[in-house]
Tab-separated table of C-alpha atoms in Angstrom:
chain	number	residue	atom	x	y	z
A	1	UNK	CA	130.975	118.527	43.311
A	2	UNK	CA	131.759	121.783	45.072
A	3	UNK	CA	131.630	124.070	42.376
A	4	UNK	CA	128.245	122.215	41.182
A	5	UNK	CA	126.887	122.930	44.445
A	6	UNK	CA	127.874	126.345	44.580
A	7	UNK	CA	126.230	127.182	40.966
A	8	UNK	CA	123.295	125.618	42.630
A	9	UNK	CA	123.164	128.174	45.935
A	10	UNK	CA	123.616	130.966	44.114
A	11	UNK	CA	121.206	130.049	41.538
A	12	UNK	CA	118.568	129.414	44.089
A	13	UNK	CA	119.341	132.893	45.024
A	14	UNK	CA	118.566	134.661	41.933
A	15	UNK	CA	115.450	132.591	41.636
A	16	UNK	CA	114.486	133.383	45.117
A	17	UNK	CA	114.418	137.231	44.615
A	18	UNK	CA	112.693	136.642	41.658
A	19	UNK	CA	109.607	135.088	44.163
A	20	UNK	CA	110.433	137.977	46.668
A	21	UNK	CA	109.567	140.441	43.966
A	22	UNK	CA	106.735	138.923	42.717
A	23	UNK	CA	104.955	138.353	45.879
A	24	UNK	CA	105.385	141.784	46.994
A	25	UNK	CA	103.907	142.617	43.515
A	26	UNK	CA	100.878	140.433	44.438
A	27	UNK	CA	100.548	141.659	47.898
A	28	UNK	CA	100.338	145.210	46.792
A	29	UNK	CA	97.704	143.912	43.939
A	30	UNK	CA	95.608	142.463	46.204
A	31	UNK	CA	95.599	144.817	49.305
A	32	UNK	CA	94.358	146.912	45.837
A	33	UNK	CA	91.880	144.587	45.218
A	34	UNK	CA	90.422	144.399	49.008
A	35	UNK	CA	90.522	148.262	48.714
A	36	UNK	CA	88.136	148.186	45.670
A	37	UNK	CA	85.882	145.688	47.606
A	38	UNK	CA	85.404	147.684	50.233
A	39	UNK	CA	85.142	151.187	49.185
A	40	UNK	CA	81.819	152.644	47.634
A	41	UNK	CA	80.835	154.011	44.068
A	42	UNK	CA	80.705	157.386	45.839
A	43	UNK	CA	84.016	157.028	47.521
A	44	UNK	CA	85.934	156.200	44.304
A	45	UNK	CA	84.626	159.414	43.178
A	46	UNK	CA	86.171	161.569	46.232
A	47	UNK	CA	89.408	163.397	46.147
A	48	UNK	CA	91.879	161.784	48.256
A	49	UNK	CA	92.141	165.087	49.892
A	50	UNK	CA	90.962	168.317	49.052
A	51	UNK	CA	92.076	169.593	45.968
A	52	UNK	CA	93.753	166.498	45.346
A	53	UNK	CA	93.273	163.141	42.808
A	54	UNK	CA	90.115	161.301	42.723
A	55	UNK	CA	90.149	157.742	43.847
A	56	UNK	CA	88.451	157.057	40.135
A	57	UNK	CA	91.490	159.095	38.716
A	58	UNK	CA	94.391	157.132	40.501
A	59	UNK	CA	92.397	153.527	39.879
A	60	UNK	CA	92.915	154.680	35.960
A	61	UNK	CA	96.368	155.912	36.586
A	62	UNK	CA	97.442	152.344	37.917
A	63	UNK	CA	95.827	150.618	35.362
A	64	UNK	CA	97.650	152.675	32.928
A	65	UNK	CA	100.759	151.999	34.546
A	66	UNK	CA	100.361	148.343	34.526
A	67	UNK	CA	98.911	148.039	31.287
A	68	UNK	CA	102.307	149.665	30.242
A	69	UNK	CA	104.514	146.672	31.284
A	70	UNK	CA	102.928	144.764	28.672
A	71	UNK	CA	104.845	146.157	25.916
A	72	UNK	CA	107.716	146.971	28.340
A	73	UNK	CA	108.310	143.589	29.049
A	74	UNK	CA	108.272	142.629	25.515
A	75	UNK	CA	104.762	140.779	26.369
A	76	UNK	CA	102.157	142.565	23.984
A	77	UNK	CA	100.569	145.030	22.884
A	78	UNK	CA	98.568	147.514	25.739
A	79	UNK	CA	95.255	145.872	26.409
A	80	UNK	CA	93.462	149.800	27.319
A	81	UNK	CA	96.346	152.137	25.087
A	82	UNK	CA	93.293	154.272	25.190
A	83	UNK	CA	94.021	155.020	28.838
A	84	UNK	CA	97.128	156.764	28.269
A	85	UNK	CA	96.295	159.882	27.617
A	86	UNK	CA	93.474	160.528	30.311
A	87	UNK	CA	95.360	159.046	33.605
A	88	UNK	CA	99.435	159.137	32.291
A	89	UNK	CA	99.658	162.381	29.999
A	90	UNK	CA	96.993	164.291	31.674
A	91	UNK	CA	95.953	165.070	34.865
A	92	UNK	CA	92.629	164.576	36.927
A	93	UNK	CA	91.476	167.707	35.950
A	94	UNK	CA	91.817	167.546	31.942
A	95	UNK	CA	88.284	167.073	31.671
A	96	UNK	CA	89.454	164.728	29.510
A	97	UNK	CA	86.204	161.733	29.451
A	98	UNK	CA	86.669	158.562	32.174
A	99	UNK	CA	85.522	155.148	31.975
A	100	UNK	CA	83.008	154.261	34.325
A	101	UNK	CA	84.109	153.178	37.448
A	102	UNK	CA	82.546	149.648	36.728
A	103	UNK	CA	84.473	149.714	33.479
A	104	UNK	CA	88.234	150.723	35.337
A	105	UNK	CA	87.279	147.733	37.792
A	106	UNK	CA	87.053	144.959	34.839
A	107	UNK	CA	90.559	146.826	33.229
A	108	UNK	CA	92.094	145.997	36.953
A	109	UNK	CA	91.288	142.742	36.609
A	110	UNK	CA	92.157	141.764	33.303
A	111	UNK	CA	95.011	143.692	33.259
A	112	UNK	CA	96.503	142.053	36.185
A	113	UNK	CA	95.361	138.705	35.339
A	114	UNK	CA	97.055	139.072	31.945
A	115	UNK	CA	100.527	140.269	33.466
A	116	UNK	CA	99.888	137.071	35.944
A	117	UNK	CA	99.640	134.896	32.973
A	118	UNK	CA	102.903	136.212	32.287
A	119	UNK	CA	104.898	136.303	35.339
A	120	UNK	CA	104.513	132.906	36.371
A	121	UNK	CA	105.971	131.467	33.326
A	122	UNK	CA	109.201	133.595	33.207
A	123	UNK	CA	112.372	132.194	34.129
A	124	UNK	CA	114.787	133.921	36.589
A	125	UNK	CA	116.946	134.593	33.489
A	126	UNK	CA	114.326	136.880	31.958
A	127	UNK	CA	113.534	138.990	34.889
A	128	UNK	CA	116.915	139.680	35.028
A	129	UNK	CA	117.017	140.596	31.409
A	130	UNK	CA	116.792	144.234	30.097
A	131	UNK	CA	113.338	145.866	29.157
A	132	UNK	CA	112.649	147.479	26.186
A	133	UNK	CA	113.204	150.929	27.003
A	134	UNK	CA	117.268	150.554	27.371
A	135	UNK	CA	119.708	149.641	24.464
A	136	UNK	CA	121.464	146.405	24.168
A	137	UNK	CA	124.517	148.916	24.290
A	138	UNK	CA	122.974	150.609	27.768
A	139	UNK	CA	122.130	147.904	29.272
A	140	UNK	CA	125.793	146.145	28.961
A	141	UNK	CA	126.966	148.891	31.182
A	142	UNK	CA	123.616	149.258	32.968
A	143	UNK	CA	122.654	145.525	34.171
A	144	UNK	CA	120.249	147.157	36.874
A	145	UNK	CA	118.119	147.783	34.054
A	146	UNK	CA	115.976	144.773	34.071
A	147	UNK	CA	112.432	143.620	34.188
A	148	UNK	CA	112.531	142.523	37.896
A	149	UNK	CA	114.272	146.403	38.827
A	150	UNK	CA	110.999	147.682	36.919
A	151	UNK	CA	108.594	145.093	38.688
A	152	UNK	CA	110.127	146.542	42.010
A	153	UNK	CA	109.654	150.253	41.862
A	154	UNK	CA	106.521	149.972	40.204
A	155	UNK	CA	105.046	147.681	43.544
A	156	UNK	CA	106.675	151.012	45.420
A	157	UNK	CA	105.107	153.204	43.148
A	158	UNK	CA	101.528	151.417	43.504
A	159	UNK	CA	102.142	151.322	47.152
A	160	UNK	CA	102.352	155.067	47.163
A	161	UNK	CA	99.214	155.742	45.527
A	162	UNK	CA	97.530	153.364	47.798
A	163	UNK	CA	98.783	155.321	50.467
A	164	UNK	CA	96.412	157.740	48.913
A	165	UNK	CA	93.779	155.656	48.228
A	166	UNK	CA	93.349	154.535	52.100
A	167	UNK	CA	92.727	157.793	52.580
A	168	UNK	CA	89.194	157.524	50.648
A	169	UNK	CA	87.724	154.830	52.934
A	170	UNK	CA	85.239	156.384	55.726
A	171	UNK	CA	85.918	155.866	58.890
B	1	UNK	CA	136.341	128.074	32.067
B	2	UNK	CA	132.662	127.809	30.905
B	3	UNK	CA	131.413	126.816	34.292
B	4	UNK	CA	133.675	129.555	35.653
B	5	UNK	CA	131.878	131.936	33.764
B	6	UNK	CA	128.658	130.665	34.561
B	7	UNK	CA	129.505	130.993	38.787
B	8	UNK	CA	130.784	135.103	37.983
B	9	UNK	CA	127.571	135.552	35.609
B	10	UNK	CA	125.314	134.355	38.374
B	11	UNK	CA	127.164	136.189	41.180
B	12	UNK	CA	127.269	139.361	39.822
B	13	UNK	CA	123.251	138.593	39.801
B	14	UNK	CA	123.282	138.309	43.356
B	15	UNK	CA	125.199	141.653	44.098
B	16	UNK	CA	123.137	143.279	41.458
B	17	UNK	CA	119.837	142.674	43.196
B	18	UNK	CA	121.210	144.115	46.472
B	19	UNK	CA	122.611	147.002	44.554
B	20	UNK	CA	118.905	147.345	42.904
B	21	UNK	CA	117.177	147.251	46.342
B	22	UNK	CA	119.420	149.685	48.354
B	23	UNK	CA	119.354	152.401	45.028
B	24	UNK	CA	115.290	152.016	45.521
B	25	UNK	CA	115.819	152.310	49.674
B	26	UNK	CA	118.256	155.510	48.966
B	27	UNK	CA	115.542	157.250	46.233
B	28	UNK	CA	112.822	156.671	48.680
B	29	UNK	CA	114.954	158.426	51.729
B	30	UNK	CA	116.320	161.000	48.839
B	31	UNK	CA	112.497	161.761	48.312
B	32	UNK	CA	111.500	162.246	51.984
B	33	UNK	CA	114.406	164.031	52.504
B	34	UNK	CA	113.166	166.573	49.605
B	35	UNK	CA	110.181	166.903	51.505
B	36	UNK	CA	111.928	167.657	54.822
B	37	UNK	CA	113.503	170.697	52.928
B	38	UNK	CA	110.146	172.221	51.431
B	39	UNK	CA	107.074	171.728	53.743
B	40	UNK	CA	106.911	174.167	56.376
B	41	UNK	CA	106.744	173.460	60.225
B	42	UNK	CA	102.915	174.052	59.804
B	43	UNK	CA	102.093	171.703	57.118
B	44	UNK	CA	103.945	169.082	59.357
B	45	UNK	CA	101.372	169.408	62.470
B	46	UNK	CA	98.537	169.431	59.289
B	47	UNK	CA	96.678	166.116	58.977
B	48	UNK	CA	97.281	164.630	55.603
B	49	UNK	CA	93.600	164.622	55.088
B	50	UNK	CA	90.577	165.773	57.423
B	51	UNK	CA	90.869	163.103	60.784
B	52	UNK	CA	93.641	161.356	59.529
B	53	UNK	CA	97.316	161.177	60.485
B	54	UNK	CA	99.563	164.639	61.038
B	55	UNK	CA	102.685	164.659	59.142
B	56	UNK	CA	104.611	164.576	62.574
B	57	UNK	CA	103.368	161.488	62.971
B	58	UNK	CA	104.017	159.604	60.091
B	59	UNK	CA	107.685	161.381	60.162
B	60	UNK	CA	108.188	159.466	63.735
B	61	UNK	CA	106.016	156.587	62.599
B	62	UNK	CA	108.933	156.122	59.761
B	63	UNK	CA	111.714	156.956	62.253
B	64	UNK	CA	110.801	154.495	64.394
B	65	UNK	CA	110.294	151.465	61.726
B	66	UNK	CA	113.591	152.747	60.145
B	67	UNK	CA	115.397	151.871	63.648
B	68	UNK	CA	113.842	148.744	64.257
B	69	UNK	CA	115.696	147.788	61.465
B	70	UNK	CA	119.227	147.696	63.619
B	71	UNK	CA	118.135	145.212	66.054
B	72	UNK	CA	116.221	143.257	63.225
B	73	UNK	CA	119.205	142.864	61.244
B	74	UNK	CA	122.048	142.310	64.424
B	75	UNK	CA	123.625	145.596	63.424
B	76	UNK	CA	122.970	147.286	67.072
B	77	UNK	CA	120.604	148.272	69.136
B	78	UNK	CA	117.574	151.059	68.282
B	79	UNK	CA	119.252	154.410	68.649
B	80	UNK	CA	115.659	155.715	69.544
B	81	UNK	CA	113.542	152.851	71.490
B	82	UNK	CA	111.611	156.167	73.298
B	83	UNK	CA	109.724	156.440	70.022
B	84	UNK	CA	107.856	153.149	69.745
B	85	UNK	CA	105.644	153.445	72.219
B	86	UNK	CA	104.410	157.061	70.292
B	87	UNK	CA	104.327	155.883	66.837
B	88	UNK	CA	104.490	152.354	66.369
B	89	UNK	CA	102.262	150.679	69.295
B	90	UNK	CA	99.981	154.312	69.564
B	91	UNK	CA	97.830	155.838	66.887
B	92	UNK	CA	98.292	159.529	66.553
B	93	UNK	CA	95.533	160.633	68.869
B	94	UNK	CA	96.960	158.677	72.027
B	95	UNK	CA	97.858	162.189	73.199
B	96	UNK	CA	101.342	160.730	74.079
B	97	UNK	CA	103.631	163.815	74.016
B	98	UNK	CA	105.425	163.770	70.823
B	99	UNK	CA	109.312	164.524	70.522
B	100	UNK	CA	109.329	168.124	68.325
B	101	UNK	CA	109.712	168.688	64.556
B	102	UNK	CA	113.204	169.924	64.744
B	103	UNK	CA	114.243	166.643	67.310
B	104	UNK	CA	112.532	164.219	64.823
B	105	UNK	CA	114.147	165.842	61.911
B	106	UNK	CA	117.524	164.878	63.561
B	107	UNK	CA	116.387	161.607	63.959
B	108	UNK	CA	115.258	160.826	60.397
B	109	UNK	CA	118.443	162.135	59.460
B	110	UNK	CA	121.025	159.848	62.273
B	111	UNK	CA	119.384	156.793	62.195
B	112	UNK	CA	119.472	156.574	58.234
B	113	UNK	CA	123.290	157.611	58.303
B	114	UNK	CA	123.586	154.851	60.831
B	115	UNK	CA	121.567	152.310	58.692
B	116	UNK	CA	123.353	152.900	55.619
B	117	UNK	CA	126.922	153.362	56.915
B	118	UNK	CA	126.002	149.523	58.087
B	119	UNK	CA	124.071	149.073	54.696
B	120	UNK	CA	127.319	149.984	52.636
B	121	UNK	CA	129.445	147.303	54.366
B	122	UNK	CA	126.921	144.726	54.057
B	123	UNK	CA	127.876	141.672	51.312
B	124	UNK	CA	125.092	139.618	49.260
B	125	UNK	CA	125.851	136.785	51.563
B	126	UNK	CA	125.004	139.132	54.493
B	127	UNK	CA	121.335	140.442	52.749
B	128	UNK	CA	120.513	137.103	51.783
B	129	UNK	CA	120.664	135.800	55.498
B	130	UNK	CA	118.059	135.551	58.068
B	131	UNK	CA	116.628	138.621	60.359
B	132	UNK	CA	116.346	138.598	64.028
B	133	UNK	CA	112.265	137.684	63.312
B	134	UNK	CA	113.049	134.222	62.319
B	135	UNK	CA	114.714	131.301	63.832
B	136	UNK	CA	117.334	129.375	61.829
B	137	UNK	CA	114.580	126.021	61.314
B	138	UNK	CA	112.173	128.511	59.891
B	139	UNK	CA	115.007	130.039	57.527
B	140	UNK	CA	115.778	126.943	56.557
B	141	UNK	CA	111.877	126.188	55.371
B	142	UNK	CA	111.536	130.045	54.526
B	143	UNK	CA	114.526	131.596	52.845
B	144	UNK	CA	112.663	134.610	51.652
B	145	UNK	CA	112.701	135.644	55.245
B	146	UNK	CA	116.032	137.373	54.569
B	147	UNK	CA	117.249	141.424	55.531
B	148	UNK	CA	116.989	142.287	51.629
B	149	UNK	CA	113.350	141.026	51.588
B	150	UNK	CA	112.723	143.138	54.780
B	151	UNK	CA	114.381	145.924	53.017
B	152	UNK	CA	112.485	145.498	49.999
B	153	UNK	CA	109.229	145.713	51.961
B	154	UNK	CA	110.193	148.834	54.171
B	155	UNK	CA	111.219	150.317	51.034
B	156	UNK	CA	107.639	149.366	49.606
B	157	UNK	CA	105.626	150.571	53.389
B	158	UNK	CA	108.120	154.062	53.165
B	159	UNK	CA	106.712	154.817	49.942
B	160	UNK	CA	103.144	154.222	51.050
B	161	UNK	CA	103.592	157.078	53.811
B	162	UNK	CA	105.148	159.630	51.391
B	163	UNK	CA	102.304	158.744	48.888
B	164	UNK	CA	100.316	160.444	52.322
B	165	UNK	CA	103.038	163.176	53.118
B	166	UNK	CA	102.958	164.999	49.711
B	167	UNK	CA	99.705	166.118	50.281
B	168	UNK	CA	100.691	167.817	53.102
B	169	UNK	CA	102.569	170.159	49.751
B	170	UNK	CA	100.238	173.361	49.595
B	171	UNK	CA	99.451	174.175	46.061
C-alpha cells in the first residue's frame, strides 16, 4: 500500500512538470498573441532598435522555430519548411523575399494550434522521451535530452525575442 | 523487483527535471554574465532602445528579482532589500539615485553565488514544495505553485531582459 502510494506521488510529479511546462509554453504564446493584437502593420515593420531585427523578421523567426518542433518531436512534417531559409539560415537583411505580415499572422496561428493539437494528447512518458536530434545511444547517457527540456528553452528562447518585440509597441 | 524498478525509473524523472531547470537557470546567468564582460560602462547607462529602459536598470531590475528569490524560497533573507524600491516598485525614470555600475556588478555576481550555493543543496523533494507566496491550503489545491515552477519562470522573465540587454552590443 505504501510503495503503491509512493509510485503514485512521484508520478503525479512528473506529470505535474509536464503542466508547468506547458503552461509556461502557453503563457509565452499568448502574451505573443496579445502582442500581435495590439501592435500596428507599421510597427511590425520597425526595427526593434536601430540597426536591429524587424518585428516582421522575428514574427518569421518564431514561427520557424516552432514549426521546427514538428518534426523534432517526431509529430510531422514542417507545415511552412519554406520559412527556413529566410528567418533561421539567414538574417533580416538577406533580402531574401518575406511573407506578408497578414500571411506570418495565419502561420502563428496554425502553427501553434497544430503543436496544441499535439501537446495535449501526450503522456508524461513522451515528454520525457528523447527528440529526434539525439541517438538512442546519446540519449541513454544523456536523459536531459527530452521533448519537455526542448519545450522549456524554447518558451525562454521566445521569451527573449519578445523582450524585443515589446520594444516595437509606441508608447 | 519490477515495481522497484518502476519507483527508481520515475525518481530519477523527478531529479532530472530539477537538474534540467537549474542547467537552463545557470546558461541564462552564464549568458548575462558574458555580457557583463563585453559591454562597456557606456553602453550600460544607454537605453536599450530610444525612451526605453537603460541597461543599469534592467541589471538592478534582475538583481533585485534574483534576491527576492531567498525569502521566497525560506533560504534567508534579501541580501539587498535597498534595491526594490529602485527597480522593482520604480520605473527607471523615478530619478531614485541608483547604486553604480561597478556596486551592481558585485551584486549580480553575490547574490547568484548565494542562490546557487543554496540551489546545489536543494533535493527534488525541496523544489517540488511550496514558496513563501502560497499558503499550505492553496498548495494543497495548487501544487504547481512550487520553487522549481518559480524558477522555471524567473528563468523564462531573465531571458526576456537579456533579449533587451544585447542590444545594448554596438555593432
Amino acid at each position: 500500500m505504501q510503495s503503491q502510494s509512493q509510485v503514485k506521488s512521484v508520478d503525479t510529479g512528473s506529470e505535474l512538470v509536464v503542466r508547468m511546462a506547458l503552461t509556461a509554453w502557453n503563457t509565452e504564446n499568448d502574451r505573443i498573441n496579445k502582442l500581435i493584437d495590439k501592435l500596428s502593420d507599421g510597427d511590425w515593420h520597425s526595427q526593434i532598435a536601430s540597426g536591429k531585427n524587424s518585428g516582421i523578421y522575428l514574427l518569421g523567426h518564431l514561427i520557424a522555430v516552432n514549426d521546427n518542433l514538428l518534426p523534432l518531436f517526431g509529430l510531422g512534417a514542417k507545415l511552412y519548411p519554406n520559412l527556413e531559409k529566410v528567418f533561421l539560415s539567414s538574417p533580416d537583411s538577406s533580402g531574401l523575399e518575406k511573407p506578408s505580415l497578414a500571411e506570418l499572422k495565419t502561420c502563428w496561428t496554425e502553427v501553434n494550434a497544430a503543436l496544441n493539437g499535439y501537446f495535449v494528447e501526450m503522456t508524461a512518458d513522451e515528454w520525457f522521451g528523447k527528440h529526434n536530434a539525439v541517438s538512442a545511444d546519446d540519449f541513454v547517457k544523456e536523459p536531459h535530452r527530452n521533448k519537455l527540456n526542448v519545450l522549456m528553452n524554447r518558451t525562454v528562447h521566445q521569451s527573449y525575442h519578445r523582450g524585443q518585440l515589446v520594444l516595437l509597441e509606441k508608447k
